[in-house]
PDB file of C-alpha atoms in Angstrom:
ATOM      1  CA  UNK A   1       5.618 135.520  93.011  1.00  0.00           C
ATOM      2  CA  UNK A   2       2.599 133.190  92.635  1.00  0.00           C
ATOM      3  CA  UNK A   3      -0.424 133.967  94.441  1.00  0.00           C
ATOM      4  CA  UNK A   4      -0.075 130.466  96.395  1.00  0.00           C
ATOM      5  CA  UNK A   5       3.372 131.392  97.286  1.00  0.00           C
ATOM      6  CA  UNK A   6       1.827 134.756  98.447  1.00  0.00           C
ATOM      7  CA  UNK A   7      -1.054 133.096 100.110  1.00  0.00           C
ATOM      8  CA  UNK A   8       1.951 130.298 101.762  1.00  0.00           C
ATOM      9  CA  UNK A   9       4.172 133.615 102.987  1.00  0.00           C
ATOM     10  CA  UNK A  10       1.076 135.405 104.743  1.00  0.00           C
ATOM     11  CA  UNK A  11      -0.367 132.169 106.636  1.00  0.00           C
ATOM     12  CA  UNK A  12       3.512 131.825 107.912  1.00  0.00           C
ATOM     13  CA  UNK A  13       3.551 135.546 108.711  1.00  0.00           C
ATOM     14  CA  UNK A  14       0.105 135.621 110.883  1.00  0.00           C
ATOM     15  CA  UNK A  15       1.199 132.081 112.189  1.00  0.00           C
ATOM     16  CA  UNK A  16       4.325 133.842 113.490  1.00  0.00           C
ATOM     17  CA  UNK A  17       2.179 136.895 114.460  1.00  0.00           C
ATOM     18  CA  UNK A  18      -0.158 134.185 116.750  1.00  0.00           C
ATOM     19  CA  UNK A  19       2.549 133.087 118.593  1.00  0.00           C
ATOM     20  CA  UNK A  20       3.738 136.298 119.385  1.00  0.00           C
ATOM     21  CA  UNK A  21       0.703 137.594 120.823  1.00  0.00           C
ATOM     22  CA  UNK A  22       0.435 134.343 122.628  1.00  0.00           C
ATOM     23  CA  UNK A  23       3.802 135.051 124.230  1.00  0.00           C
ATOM     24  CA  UNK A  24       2.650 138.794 124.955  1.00  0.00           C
ATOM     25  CA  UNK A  25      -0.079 137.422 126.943  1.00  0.00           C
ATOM     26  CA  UNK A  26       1.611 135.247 128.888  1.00  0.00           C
ATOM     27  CA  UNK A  27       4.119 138.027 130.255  1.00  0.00           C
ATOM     28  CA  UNK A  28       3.168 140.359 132.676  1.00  0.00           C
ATOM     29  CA  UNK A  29       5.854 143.252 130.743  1.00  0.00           C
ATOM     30  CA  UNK A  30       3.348 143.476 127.753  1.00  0.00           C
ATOM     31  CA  UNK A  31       1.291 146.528 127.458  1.00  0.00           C
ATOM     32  CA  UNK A  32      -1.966 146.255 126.112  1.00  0.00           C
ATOM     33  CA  UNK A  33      -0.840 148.416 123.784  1.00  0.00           C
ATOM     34  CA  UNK A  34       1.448 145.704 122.206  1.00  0.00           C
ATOM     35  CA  UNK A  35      -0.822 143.274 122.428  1.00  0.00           C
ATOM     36  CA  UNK A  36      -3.451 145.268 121.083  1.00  0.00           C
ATOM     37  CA  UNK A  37      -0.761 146.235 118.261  1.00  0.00           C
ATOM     38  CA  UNK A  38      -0.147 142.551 117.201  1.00  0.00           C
ATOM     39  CA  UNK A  39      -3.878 141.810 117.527  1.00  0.00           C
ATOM     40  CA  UNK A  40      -4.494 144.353 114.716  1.00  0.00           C
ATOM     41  CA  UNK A  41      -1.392 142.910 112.652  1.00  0.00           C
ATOM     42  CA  UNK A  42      -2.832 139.144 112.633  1.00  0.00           C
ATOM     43  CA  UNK A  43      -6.242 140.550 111.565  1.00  0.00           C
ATOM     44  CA  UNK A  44      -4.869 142.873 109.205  1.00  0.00           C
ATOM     45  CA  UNK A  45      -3.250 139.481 107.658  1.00  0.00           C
ATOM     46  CA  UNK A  46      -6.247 137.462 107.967  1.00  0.00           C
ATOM     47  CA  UNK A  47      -8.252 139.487 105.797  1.00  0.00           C
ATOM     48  CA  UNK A  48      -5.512 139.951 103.063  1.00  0.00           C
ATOM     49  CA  UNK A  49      -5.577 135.993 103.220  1.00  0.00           C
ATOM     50  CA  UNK A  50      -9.579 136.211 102.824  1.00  0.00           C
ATOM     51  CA  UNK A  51      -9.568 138.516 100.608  1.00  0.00           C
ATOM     52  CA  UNK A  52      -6.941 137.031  98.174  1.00  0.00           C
ATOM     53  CA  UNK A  53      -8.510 133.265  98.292  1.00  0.00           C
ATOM     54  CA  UNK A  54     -12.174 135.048  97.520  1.00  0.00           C
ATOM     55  CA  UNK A  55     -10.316 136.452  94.469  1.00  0.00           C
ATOM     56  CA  UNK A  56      -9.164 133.711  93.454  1.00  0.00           C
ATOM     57  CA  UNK A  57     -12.099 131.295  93.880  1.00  0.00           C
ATOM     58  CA  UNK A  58     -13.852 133.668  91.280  1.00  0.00           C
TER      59      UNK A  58
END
């Protein structure tokens, strides 16, 4: 797998991840637990992202 294919996978996954915790929010049934859960999965992404286009700028 190429790293922009990797980088193309990730911003889908924490795209997917956004609107989930968007939808979370909006429902009264989610615990912040969840939320806090999916919070820490998007950021978790985000930095991978980061992390992999610093690498790859250098």
């Amino acid at each position: 797998m190429s790293l922009q294919s990797h980088l193309g996978e990730l911003a889908a996954k924490h795209k997917a991840l956004e609107a989930q915790l968007a939808d979370a929010i909006t429902h009264p049934a989610s615990s912040d637990e969840e939320i806090a859960e999916l919070k820490r999965r998007k950021l978790k992404i985000k930095d991978e992202i980061t992390r992999l286009e610093q690498n790859q700028a250098a």
